[in-house]
XYZ file of N, CA and C in Angstrom:
210
model
N 0.754 -1.283 0.094
C -0.033 0.320 -0.245
C 0.776 1.353 0.022
N 0.422 2.646 -0.840
C 1.341 3.902 -1.079
C 0.462 4.438 -0.752
N 1.138 5.410 -0.325
C -0.326 6.532 0.975
C 0.455 7.662 0.627
N 0.723 8.953 -0.078
C 1.139 9.988 -0.191
C -0.098 11.380 0.335
N 0.514 12.123 1.707
C 0.100 13.566 1.721
C 0.629 14.156 0.567
N -0.804 14.991 -0.025
C -0.872 15.762 -1.020
C -0.467 17.097 0.123
N -1.954 17.505 0.539
C -1.277 18.380 2.052
C -1.936 17.780 3.583
N -2.724 19.192 3.613
C -3.327 18.842 5.577
C -4.647 18.427 5.079
N -4.971 19.023 4.216
C -6.474 18.192 3.938
C -6.557 16.810 3.424
N -6.243 16.203 1.922
C -6.462 15.464 0.758
C -4.998 14.293 1.078
N -4.947 13.596 0.867
C -4.197 12.592 0.502
C -5.069 10.923 -0.561
N -3.587 10.838 -0.417
C -3.687 9.301 -1.627
C -2.944 8.602 -1.252
N -3.497 7.870 -1.757
C -3.176 6.157 -1.434
C -3.562 5.644 -2.721
N -2.976 4.803 -3.105
C -2.946 2.938 -3.971
C -2.490 1.669 -3.407
N -3.477 1.025 -4.236
C -2.853 -0.636 -3.338
C -2.714 -1.988 -4.121
N -1.825 -2.251 -4.889
C -2.176 -3.826 -5.812
C -2.281 -4.799 -4.975
N -2.382 -5.648 -6.246
C -3.040 -7.190 -5.431
C -2.629 -7.807 -7.016
N -1.809 -8.755 -6.912
C -1.715 -10.048 -7.822
C -1.270 -10.971 -7.117
N -1.906 -11.862 -8.241
C -1.923 -13.075 -7.443
C -2.252 -14.335 -8.715
N -1.619 -15.570 -8.749
C -1.646 -16.377 -9.692
C -2.608 -16.859 -9.346
N -2.513 -17.710 -11.010
C -3.772 -17.330 -11.355
C -4.336 -19.403 -10.128
N -4.967 -20.437 -10.282
C -5.846 -21.142 -9.564
C -6.012 -21.893 -10.073
N -5.371 -23.941 -10.021
C -5.479 -24.728 -10.887
C -6.922 -25.440 -10.682
N -6.490 -26.032 -12.038
C -8.059 -26.529 -11.597
C -8.025 -28.193 -12.609
N -9.131 -28.978 -12.616
C -8.898 -30.551 -13.215
C -10.151 -30.264 -14.343
N -9.401 -29.906 -16.113
C -9.918 -29.660 -17.026
C -11.007 -31.243 -17.044
N -12.826 -30.849 -17.425
C -13.056 -32.313 -17.977
C -12.634 -32.111 -19.580
N -12.344 -33.226 -19.644
C -12.193 -33.498 -22.077
C -13.188 -34.220 -22.180
N -14.365 -34.778 -21.516
C -14.745 -35.401 -22.095
C -15.186 -36.682 -21.438
N -16.366 -37.057 -22.196
C -18.212 -37.513 -21.375
C -18.570 -39.108 -22.033
N -18.739 -40.168 -21.467
C -19.657 -40.865 -22.478
C -20.641 -42.059 -21.704
N -21.501 -42.829 -21.676
C -23.101 -42.803 -21.150
C -22.855 -44.365 -21.209
N -22.799 -45.036 -20.499
C -22.939 -46.453 -20.540
C -24.762 -46.225 -19.407
N -25.787 -46.975 -19.854
C -27.084 -47.868 -19.419
C -27.553 -46.148 -18.271
N -27.545 -44.979 -19.256
C -27.796 -44.474 -18.396
C -27.133 -43.966 -17.750
N -25.020 -44.085 -17.693
C -25.102 -43.410 -16.217
C -23.970 -42.577 -17.233
N -23.637 -41.113 -17.138
C -22.631 -41.368 -17.462
C -21.449 -41.030 -17.067
N -20.219 -41.115 -17.494
C -18.954 -41.874 -16.483
C -18.119 -40.605 -17.677
N -17.181 -39.369 -16.425
C -16.928 -38.709 -16.836
C -15.305 -37.914 -17.505
N -13.943 -37.713 -17.416
C -13.243 -37.980 -18.255
C -12.675 -36.959 -18.511
N -11.468 -36.932 -17.174
C -10.846 -35.291 -16.832
C -9.201 -35.505 -17.672
N -9.040 -34.064 -17.493
C -6.762 -33.761 -17.660
C -6.629 -34.456 -16.493
N -5.162 -34.246 -16.163
C -4.016 -35.033 -15.198
C -4.677 -33.563 -14.657
N -4.714 -34.286 -12.758
C -5.328 -33.778 -11.851
C -4.143 -32.318 -12.351
N -4.674 -31.504 -12.045
C -4.601 -29.625 -12.150
C -3.456 -28.986 -13.317
N -3.948 -29.954 -14.054
C -2.982 -29.414 -15.117
C -3.566 -27.986 -15.732
N -4.383 -28.138 -15.898
C -5.179 -26.376 -16.151
C -4.920 -24.795 -15.189
N -4.615 -23.864 -15.368
C -4.367 -22.466 -14.814
C -5.431 -21.843 -15.427
N -6.585 -20.968 -14.466
C -7.371 -19.678 -14.944
C -5.719 -19.259 -14.690
N -5.951 -17.573 -15.348
C -5.268 -16.629 -15.597
C -5.139 -15.938 -14.386
N -3.857 -15.115 -14.582
C -3.825 -14.141 -13.375
C -4.112 -13.357 -12.978
N -4.651 -12.756 -11.004
C -5.876 -11.592 -10.706
C -3.856 -10.161 -10.899
N -5.008 -9.565 -10.572
C -4.655 -8.369 -10.468
C -5.776 -7.072 -10.770
N -5.496 -6.043 -9.076
C -6.282 -5.003 -9.535
C -5.430 -3.987 -8.754
N -5.305 -2.577 -9.057
C -5.304 -1.415 -8.646
C -6.201 -1.161 -7.412
N -6.634 -0.350 -7.083
C -6.655 0.170 -6.023
C -6.470 1.948 -6.262
N -6.958 2.223 -6.282
C -6.937 4.503 -5.554
C -7.686 4.842 -5.231
N -7.841 5.833 -3.865
C -8.308 6.781 -3.394
C -8.028 8.653 -3.105
N -8.773 9.070 -3.273
C -8.131 10.205 -2.537
C -9.132 10.651 -0.998
N -9.272 11.295 -0.329
C -9.325 11.380 1.078
C -9.012 12.677 1.239
N -10.409 13.287 1.058
C -10.422 15.062 1.726
C -11.371 15.027 2.429
N -10.431 16.440 3.423
C -10.761 16.067 4.939
C -11.799 18.073 4.373
N -12.529 17.939 5.063
C -13.879 19.089 4.919
C -13.238 19.887 6.296
N -13.713 20.912 6.966
C -13.857 21.302 7.716
C -14.946 21.659 9.143
N -16.207 21.129 7.650
C -17.224 21.205 8.430
C -17.670 19.783 8.193
N -18.538 19.455 9.396
C -18.979 18.109 8.752
C -19.753 17.725 8.154
N -20.249 16.794 7.631
C -21.441 16.083 6.990
C -22.012 15.785 7.239
N -22.561 15.306 8.600
C -22.720 14.056 8.724
C -24.586 15.186 9.035
N -25.679 14.182 8.922
C -26.579 14.794 9.155
C -27.915 13.878 10.215
N -28.556 15.106 10.932
C -29.574 14.227 11.887
C -30.418 13.942 11.025
């Protein structure tokens, strides 16, 4: 996390998250014997979902007057 105080009222912040894709076992086919479906799978955990990354940006502004209402 990165945070930068621009002045007394304004703060900028950024947070970057990255992770590799989770592995999974992909179904490759199926067949049916006597109305029973048999699934065929690839090698266990042979495939991987795409990598995940996200950038969150924020600007916090402090005001002199409270914005809360009753």
